[in-house]
XYZ file of N, CA and C in Angstrom:
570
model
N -3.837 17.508 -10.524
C -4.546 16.868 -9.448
C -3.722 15.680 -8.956
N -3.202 15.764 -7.709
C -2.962 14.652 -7.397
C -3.545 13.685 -6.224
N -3.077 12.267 -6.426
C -3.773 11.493 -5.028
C -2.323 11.010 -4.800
N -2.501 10.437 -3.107
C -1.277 10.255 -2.516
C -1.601 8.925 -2.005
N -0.906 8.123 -2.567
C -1.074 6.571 -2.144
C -0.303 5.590 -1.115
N -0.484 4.710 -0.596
C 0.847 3.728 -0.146
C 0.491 2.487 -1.036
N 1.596 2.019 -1.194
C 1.579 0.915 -1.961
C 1.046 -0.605 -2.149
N 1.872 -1.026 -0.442
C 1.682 -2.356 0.053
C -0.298 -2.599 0.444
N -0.709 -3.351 -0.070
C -1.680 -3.521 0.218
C -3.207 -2.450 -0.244
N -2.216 -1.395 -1.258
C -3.565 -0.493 -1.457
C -3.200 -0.879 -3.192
N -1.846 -0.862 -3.989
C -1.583 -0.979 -5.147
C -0.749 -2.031 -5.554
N -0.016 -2.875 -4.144
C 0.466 -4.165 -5.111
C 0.112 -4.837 -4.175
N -0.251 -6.029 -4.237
C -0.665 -7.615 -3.235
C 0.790 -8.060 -2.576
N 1.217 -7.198 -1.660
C 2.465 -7.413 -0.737
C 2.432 -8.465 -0.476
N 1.037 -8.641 0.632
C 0.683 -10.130 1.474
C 1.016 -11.760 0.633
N 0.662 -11.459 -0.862
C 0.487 -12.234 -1.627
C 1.625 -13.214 -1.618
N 2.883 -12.043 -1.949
C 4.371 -12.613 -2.649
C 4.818 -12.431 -1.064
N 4.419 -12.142 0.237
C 5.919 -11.972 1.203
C 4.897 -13.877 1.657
N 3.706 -14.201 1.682
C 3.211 -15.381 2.160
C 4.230 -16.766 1.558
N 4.427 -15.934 0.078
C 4.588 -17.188 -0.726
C 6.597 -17.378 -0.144
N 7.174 -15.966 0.057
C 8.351 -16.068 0.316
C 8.494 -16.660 1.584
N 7.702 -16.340 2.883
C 7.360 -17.365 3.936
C 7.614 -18.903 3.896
N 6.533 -19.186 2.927
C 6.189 -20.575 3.071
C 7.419 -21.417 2.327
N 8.386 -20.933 1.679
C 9.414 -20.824 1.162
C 10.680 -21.767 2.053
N 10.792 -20.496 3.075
C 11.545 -20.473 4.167
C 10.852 -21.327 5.232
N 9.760 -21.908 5.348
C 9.213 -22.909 6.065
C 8.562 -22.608 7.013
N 7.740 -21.401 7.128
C 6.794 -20.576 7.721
C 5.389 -21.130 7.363
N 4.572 -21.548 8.536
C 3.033 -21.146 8.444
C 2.507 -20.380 8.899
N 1.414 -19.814 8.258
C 0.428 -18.911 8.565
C -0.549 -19.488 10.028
N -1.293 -18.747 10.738
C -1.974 -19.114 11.479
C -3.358 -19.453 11.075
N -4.172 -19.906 11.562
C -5.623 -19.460 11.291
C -6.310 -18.736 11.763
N -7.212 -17.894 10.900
C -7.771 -16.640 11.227
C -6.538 -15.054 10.396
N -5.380 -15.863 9.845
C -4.710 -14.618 9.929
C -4.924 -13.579 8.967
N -6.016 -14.027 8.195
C -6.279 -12.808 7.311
C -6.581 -11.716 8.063
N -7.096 -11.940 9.475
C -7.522 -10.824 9.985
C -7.047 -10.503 11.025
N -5.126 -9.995 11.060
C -4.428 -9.866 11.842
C -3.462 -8.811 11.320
N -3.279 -7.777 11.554
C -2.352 -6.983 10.558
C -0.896 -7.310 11.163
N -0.338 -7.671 12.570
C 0.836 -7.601 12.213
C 1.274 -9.351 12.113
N 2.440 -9.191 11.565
C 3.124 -9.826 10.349
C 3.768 -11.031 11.244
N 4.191 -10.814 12.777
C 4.396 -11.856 13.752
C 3.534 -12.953 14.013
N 2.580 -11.995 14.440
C 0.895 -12.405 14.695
C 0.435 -13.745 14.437
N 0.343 -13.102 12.631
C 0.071 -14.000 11.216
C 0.386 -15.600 11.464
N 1.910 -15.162 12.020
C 2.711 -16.705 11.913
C 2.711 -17.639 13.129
N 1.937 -17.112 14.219
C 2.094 -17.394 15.188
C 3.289 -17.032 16.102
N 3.993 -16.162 16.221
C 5.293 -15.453 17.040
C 5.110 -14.159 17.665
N 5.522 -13.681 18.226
C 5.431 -12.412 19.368
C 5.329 -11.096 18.317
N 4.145 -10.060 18.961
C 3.719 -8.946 18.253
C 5.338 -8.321 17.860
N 5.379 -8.042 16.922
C 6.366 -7.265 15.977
C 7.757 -7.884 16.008
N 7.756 -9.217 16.168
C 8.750 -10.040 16.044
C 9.626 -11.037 14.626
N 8.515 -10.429 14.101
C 9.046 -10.563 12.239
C 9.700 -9.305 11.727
N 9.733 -7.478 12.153
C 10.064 -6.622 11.486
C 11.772 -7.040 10.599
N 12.513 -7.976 11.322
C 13.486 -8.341 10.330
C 13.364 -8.864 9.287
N 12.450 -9.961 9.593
C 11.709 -10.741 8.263
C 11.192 -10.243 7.232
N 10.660 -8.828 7.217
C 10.020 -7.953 6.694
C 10.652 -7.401 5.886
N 12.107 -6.741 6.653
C 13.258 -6.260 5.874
C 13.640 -6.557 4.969
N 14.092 -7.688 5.541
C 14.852 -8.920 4.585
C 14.054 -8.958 3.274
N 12.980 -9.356 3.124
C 11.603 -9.739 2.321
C 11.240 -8.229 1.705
N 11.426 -7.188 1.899
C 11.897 -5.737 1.416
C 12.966 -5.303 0.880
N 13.703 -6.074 0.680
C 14.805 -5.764 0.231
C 16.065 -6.927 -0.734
N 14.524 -7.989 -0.470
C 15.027 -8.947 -1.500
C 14.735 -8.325 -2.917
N 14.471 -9.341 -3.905
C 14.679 -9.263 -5.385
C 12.866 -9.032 -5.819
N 12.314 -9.863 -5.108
C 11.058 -10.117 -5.183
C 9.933 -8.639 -4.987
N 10.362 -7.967 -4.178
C 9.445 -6.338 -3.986
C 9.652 -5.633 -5.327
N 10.745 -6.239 -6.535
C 10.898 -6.075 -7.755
C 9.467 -6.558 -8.234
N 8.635 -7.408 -8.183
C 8.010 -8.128 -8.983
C 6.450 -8.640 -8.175
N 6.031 -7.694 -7.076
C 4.793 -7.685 -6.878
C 3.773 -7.743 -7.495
N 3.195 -8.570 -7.699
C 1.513 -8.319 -8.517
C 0.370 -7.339 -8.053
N 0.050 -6.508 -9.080
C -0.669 -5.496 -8.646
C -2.243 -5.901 -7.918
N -2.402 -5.425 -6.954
C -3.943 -5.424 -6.252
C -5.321 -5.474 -6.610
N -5.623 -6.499 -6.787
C -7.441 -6.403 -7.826
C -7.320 -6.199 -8.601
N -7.921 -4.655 -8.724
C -8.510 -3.863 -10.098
C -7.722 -2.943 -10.465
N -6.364 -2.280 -9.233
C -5.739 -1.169 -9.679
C -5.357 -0.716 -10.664
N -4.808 -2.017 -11.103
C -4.560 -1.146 -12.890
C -5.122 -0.995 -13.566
N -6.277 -1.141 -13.838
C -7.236 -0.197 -14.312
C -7.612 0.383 -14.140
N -7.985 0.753 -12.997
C -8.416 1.723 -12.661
C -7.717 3.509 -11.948
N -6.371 2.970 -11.987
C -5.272 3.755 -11.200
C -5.362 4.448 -12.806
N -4.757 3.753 -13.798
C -4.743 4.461 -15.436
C -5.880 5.009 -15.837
N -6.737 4.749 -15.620
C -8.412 5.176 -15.784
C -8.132 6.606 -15.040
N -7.553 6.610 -13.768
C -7.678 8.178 -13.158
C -6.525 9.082 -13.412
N -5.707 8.384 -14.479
C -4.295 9.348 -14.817
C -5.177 9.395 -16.096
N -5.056 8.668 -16.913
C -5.128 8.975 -18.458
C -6.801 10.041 -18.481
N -7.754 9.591 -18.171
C -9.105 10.350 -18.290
C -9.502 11.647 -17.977
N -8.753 11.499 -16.170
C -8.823 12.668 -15.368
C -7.831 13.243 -15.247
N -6.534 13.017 -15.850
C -5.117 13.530 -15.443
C -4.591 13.662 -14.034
N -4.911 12.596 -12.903
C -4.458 12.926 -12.045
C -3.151 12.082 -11.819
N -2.248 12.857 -10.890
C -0.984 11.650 -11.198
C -0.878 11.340 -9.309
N -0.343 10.274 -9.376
C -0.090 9.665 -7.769
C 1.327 9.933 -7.439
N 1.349 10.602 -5.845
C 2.252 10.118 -5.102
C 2.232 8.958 -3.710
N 3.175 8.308 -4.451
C 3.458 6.898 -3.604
C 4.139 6.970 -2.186
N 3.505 6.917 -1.311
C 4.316 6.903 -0.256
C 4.403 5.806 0.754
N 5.231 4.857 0.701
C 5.556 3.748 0.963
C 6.508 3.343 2.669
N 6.426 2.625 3.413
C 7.260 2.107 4.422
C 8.144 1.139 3.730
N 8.592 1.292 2.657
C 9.915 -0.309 2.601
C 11.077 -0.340 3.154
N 11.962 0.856 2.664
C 13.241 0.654 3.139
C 14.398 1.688 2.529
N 15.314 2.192 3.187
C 15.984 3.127 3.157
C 17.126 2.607 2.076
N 17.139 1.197 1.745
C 17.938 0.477 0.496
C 17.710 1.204 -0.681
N 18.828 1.312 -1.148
C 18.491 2.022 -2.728
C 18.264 1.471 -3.624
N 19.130 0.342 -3.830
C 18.420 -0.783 -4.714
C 16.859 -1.300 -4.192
N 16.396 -1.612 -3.127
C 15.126 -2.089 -3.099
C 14.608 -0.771 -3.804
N 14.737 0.378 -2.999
C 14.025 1.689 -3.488
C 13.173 1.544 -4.867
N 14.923 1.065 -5.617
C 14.367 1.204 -7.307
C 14.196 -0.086 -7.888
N 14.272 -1.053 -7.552
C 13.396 -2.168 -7.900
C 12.209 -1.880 -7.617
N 11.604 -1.135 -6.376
C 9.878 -1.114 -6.423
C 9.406 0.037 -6.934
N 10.585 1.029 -7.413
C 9.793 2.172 -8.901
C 9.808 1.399 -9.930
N 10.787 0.988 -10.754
C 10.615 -0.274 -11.570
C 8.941 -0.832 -11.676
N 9.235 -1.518 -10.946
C 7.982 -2.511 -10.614
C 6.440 -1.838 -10.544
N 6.485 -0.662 -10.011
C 5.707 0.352 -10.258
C 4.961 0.818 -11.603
N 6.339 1.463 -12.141
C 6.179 1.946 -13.299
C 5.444 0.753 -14.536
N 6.372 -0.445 -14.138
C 5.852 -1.544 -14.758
C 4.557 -2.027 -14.946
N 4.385 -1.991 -14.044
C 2.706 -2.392 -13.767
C 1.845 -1.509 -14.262
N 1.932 -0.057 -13.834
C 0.952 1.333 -13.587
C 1.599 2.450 -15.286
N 2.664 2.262 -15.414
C 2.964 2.887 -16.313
C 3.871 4.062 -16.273
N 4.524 4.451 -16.776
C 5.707 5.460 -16.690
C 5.457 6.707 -15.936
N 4.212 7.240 -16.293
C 3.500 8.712 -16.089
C 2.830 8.777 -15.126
N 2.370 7.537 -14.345
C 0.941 7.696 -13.732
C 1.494 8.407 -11.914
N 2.780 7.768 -11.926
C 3.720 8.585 -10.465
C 4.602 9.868 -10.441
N 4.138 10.601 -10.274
C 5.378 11.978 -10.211
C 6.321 12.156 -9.153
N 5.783 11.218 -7.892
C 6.714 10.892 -7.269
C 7.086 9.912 -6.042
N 7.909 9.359 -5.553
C 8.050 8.741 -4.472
C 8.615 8.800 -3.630
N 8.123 8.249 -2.196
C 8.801 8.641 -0.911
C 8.522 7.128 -0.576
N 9.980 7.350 -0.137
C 10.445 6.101 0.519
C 10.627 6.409 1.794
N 10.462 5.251 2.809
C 10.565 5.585 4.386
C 11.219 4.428 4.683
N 11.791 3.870 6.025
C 12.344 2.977 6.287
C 10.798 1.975 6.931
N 11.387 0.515 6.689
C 10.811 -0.783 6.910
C 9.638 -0.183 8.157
N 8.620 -0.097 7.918
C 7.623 0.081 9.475
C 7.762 1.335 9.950
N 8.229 2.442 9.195
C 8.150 3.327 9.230
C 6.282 4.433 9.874
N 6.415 5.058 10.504
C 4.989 5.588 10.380
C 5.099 6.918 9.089
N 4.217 7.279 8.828
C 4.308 8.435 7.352
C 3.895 10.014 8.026
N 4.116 10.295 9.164
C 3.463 11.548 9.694
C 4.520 12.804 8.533
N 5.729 12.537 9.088
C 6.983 13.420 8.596
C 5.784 13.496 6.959
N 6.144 12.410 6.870
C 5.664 12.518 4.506
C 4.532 13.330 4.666
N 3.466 12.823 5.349
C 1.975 13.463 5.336
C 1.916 14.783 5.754
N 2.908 14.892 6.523
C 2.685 16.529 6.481
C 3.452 17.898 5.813
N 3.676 17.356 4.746
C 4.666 17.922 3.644
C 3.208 18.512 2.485
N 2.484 17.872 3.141
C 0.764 17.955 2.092
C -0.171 18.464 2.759
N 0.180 19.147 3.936
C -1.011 19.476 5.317
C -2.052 21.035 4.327
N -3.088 20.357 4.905
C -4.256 21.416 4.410
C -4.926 20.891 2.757
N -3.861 20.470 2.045
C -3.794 20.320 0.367
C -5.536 19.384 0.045
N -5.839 18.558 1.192
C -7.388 18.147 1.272
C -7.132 16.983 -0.401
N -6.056 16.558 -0.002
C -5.798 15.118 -1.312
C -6.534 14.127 -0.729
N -6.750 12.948 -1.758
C -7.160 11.898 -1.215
C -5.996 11.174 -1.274
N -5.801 10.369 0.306
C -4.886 9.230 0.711
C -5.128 8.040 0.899
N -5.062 7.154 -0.054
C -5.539 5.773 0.297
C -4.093 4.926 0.579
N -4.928 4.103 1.850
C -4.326 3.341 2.502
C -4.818 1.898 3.183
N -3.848 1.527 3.251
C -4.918 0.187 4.028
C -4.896 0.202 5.635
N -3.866 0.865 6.282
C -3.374 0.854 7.884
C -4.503 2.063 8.589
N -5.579 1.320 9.130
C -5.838 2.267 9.927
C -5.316 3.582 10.469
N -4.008 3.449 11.256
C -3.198 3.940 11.615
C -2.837 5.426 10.886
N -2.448 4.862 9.854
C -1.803 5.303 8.723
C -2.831 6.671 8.070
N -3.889 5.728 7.908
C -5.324 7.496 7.629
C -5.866 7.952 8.682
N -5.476 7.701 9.797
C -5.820 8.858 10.795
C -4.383 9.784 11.037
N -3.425 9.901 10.795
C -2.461 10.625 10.290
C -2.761 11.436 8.983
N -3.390 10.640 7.913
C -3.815 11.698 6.739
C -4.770 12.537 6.779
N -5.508 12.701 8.245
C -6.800 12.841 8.516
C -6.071 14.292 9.484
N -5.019 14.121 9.642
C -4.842 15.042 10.605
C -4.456 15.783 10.015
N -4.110 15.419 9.036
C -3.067 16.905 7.909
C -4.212 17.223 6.797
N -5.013 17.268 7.409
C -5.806 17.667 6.075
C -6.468 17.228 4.807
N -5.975 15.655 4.903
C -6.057 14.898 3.980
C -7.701 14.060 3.906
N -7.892 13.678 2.641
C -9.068 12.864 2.630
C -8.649 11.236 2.689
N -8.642 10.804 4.173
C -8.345 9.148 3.787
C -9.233 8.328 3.690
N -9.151 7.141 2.540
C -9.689 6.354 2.832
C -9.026 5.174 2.496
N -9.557 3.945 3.067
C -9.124 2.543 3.522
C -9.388 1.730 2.419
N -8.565 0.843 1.566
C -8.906 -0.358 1.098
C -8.985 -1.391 1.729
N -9.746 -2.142 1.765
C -10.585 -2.814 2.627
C -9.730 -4.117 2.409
N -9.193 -4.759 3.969
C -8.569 -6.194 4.021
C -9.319 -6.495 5.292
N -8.894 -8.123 5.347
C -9.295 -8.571 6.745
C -8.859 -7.817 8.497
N -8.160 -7.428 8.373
C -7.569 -6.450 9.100
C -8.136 -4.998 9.539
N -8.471 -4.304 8.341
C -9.686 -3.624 8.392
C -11.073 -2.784 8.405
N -11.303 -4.325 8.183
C -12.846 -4.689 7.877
C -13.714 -3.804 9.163
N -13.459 -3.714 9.881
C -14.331 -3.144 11.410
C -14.033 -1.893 11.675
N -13.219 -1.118 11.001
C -12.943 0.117 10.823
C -14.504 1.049 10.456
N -14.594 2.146 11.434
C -15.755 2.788 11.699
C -15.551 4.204 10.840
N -14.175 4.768 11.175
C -13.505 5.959 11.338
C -13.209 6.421 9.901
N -12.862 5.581 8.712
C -13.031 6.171 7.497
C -13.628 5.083 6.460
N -13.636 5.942 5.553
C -14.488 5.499 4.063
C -13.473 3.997 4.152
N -13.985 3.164 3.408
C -13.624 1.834 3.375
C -14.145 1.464 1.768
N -13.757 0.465 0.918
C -13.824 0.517 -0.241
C -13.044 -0.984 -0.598
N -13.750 -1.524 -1.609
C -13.248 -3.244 -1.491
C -12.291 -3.451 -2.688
N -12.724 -2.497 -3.755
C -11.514 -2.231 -4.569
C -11.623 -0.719 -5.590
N -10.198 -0.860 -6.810
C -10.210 0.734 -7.062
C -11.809 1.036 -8.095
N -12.291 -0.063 -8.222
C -13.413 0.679 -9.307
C -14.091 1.530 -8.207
N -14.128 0.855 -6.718
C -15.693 1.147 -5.618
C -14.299 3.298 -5.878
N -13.662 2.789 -5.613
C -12.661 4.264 -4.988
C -12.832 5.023 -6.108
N -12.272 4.640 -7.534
C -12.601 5.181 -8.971
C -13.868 6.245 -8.865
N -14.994 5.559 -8.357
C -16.517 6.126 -8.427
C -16.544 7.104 -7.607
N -16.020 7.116 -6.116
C -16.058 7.954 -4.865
C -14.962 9.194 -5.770
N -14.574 9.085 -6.312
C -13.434 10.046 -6.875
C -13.709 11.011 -7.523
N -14.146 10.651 -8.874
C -15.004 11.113 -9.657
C -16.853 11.436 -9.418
N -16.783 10.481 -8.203
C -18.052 11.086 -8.121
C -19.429 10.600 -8.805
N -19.093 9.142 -9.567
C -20.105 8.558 -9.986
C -20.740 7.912 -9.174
């Protein structure tokens, strides 16, 4: 059994460590920006005018060493070890090979050796149609946080649903879920 995941924002707290690498470099956030998905926006600068920043911040040292999201790890191991299902990761970071494998690393680290059978890497802002439809009909569940992103899994057949950020919260169009225990339950069915 497998589920097909993205990473940033559904299994590690991206926002968390690229804010802190920001504020670093002498970046503020805006107000209100929890509830802004793109990454320009956030900072106050022109829609999609950070995707370098992004890169960069993708392909530093640090996408090594993300902290995992809420509850995932428990609950991500809860649905490998109990139910045997294993995840594929399918991610927008970057066509870098070293980033590549600093964020299996980091993966594995967190989630555990077994719990991924595999990964797809896409370039920085990548959309996932090409990946998602390598799985068309298969009726997996795809969690994601990009709107965007599960109405593409929606088209191939897939079951998406949304982990829930400020961003979105107002989403009508699929299942929505605040963390992995609420998803854990929808899964299994408790």
């Amino acid at each position: 059994m497998v589920i097909l995941t993205d990473c940033d924002g559904v299994l590690c707290n991206w926002e968390y460590a690229f804010n802190i690498w920001m504020e670093r470099k002498g970046f503020k956030r805006i107000e209100g920006h929890e509830f802004i998905y793109d990454i320009g926006l956030r900072y106050g600068m022109e829609k999609g005018s950070m995707k370098h920043m992004v890169r960069d911040f993708n392909e530093s040292a640090m996408i090594g060493f993300l902290p995992p999201l809420r509850d995932a790890i428990e609950y991500v191991q809860k649905l490998h070890r109990e139910h045997g299902y294993v995840f594929h990761c399918i991610t927008s970071l970057s066509l870098d090979t070293s980033a590549c494998r600093l964020r299996t690393q980091n993966l594995q680290k967190i989630f555990g050796e077994t719990v991924f059978e595999e990964f797809i890497y896409l370039d920085t802002g990548a959309d996932k149609d090409d990946a998602l439809s390598a799985y068309y009909g298969k009726g997996y569940y795809w969690i994601e946080d990009k709107p965007a992103n599960a109405l593409s899994g929606k088209r191939f057949g897939l079951q998406s649903v949304l982990i829930e950020h400020g961003h979105n919260m107002n989403n009508k169009d699929f299942p929505i879920v605040k963390n992995w225990k609420q998803l854990y339950n929808m899964i299994i069915g408790e």
